[in-house]
Amino acid sequence: MSWFQKLKAGLQRSSNRLVDGINRALGRKRIDAATLAELEDALIEADLGPAVAHRLCEKLRARKLDGAEGDAVRRALADEISLILAPVARPFVPAPANRPHVVLVVGVNGSGKTTTIGKFANQLAAQGKRVMIAAGDTFRAAAIEQLRIWGERANVPVIIGAEHSDPAALAFTALERAKAGNVDVLLIDTAGRLHNKADLMAELQKIVRVIRKLDETAPHDTLLVLDATIGQNALQQVETFMSLVAVNGLVVTKLDGTARGGVVVAIAEKFALRVVAIGVGEGIDDLSAFTPDDFARGLLDLDAQP
Amino acid sequence: MFENLTQKLGAVFDRLKRRGALSEADVDAALREVRVALLEADVALPVVKDFILGVRMKAVGQDVIRSVTPGQMVIKIVHDHLVDTLGAAASEINLRATPPVPILMVGLQGSGKTTTTAKLALRLVGRDKKKVLMASLDVRRPAAQEQLAVLGTQANVPTLPIVAGQDPVAIARRAMETGAKEGYDVVLLDTAGRLSIDEELMAEAASVRDAVKPAETLLVVDAMTGQDAVNTAKAFNEKIGVTGIVLTRVDGDARGGAALSMRAVTGRPIKLIGLGEKLDALDVFHPDRIAGRILGMGDVVGLVERAAETVEREDAEALAKKVQKGEFDFDDMAAQLKQLRKMGGLSGVMGMLPGIGKIKQQMADAKVDDRLVRRQEAIIASMTRAERKNVKLLNGSRRRRIATGSGTSVEDVNRLVKQFMEMSRMVKQVSKLGQKGMMRAGISSLFRR
């Protein structure tokens, strides 16, 4: 052990301010194990999952940081997370070449599909796009009525079928009408379904098959709506929805609560699936772009960047 | 997932050849894996920490039952502790109050409150012969009240007529008045979904509670919930007061760690679980099943217990000896088939094994069922002693005779012989690994063709 290492070991044992000051004067130091363990716990509690949390903290372990105090380490960790998320933060932009640009919205029950569609419709309409909604959730009681009200609020037409009618047929009709009406974006709602129900997943595939009869390139986007309170099961959900209906984007909802939605980091790492928007409330305007820095800071309880 | 846990635990304990009592070091190594498994199942971190402490106290110094590996032993201790923590089975809905008995349903948005309300109503009507009225206090989400009304029609349970513009407390009072006037036994009050940090809405739910004094306040929670379960449980319990938990979407493939978190944080029983979109898909809570799920293991505990009961150790040891010498004959195969059948047959064993879905599919593809096991036993029984010892004797005419004798076809006999060849080849391969490896390969090879 060199004299320097001895000094450092001695300094680490004590914990008064003077020592901290000296540490700072000495410049960089390693992050101690307790801080790392605490951070790993924080990540786990934000739903990143034990494996991802561990890996991220391992990355930090090797690093030396200025000061290396709680907040500085947290910031460094948030930066790491933000790096993972940066490539997936890509908003949803309808391509004008698609007449219309067809968006299929899928997800498990209660994740917030219908509300998200209402918000999207409003946002797109406000941008001057001609928007149409297909109320494809013909299963849940009053889902059609719910969407009709959203349509009124956003001032967007909603194509409605009978309850318990075939959602694929409704999607087909809606696309026909959207084409005839020179609509820019058609948002298709679907009934909530658990990804492990084969028959319900087949129903979704049928919707895709049927609308492709009118437009081979449709749906141009298939968005999976995930509730931020969800835990590690989100990974299975994403995997199944991606493989069966080629989901190419995520919307994370209910981020206005205490849930942090950290599983999105694990999803970004594993599937590189883009996050197109986040839901932050029940109001029609409560749909925001996904910003990796803010999201990462939220995971670690750091204030958002000014 | 459980494959991971058993394999990991297997790896931990394979390094330790010795048996006997579980040492502290063994237990700690195993519990590190258990911790990860619980976290992967979405059990909240503080709950996991407490849980691990509890298991550790129980596990250190425990004797390992013979015929069970130390890894399986630890799993059993973990499982039992999990069942204890999850609480007793079948805690009924409390209806001991002056009718109409108010029941309040609360939870986050999208947790499944409205569907659960209708399911519970149907259950109370059907099973308990109660006259039930439902009322939606959700004046926030568009068409929420209509949703409950439609479900009421489907379930043939009356709902309180909707009066536009009424606030939740007023609706609740009106529901109770209607309930009293029209002689209802139970009034189910479905509230709007709310965030636990939404002070205003939490206060609103509390004032509904004060207005009607519910006999039960059921917190409806999605089985897919992650770490936030702790915040939700705490907030709802502190601000509204929860008497029971309903876990929904248990028909999904989430491991359901939220059940443990909720139970640990609130101390309240999990009363019911939702198992599907149909209105009768509501069941009482079985802690052992959820425990198995949280550990991602199917009912391996049952398998271990039954194995301990049925597998005679001498038989297993005799087989192990033969295996070590590289000998394996039809008598051994018959013995394995018999053991398999004793343990509840293929479907029984399958139901208890991890990764069930995949194997079940393989079995369906291969058209393997329990009758096959019996048929295979019959085929072996129709062989002469010499044939059982020496597969090479089985020429065409002998196979025809065996088929006739066992009431099967020559193809069946051929298939069995092929399976036997595969098994004995595998036995030779794994004989180096010792008895455990053999038993595993032996049984699983039965499922292949």
XYZ file of C-alpha atoms in Angstrom, chain B residues 91-95 101-105 213-218 241-244 271:
21
model
C -61.114 -14.446 3.171
C -64.758 -13.739 2.464
C -66.315 -10.387 1.733
C -67.598 -8.916 4.969
C -71.345 -8.398 4.789
C -74.210 -3.020 3.209
C -72.035 -0.487 1.419
C -68.876 -1.699 -0.315
C -66.462 0.864 -1.730
C -64.211 0.051 -4.682
C -69.297 4.094 6.252
C -68.526 1.098 4.021
C -68.290 -2.403 5.496
C -65.531 -3.099 2.999
C -63.220 -0.807 1.104
C -61.614 -2.916 -1.574
C -58.496 2.913 4.760
C -58.490 -0.388 2.930
C -60.103 -3.579 4.249
C -59.197 -5.922 1.445
C -59.876 -11.303 -1.009
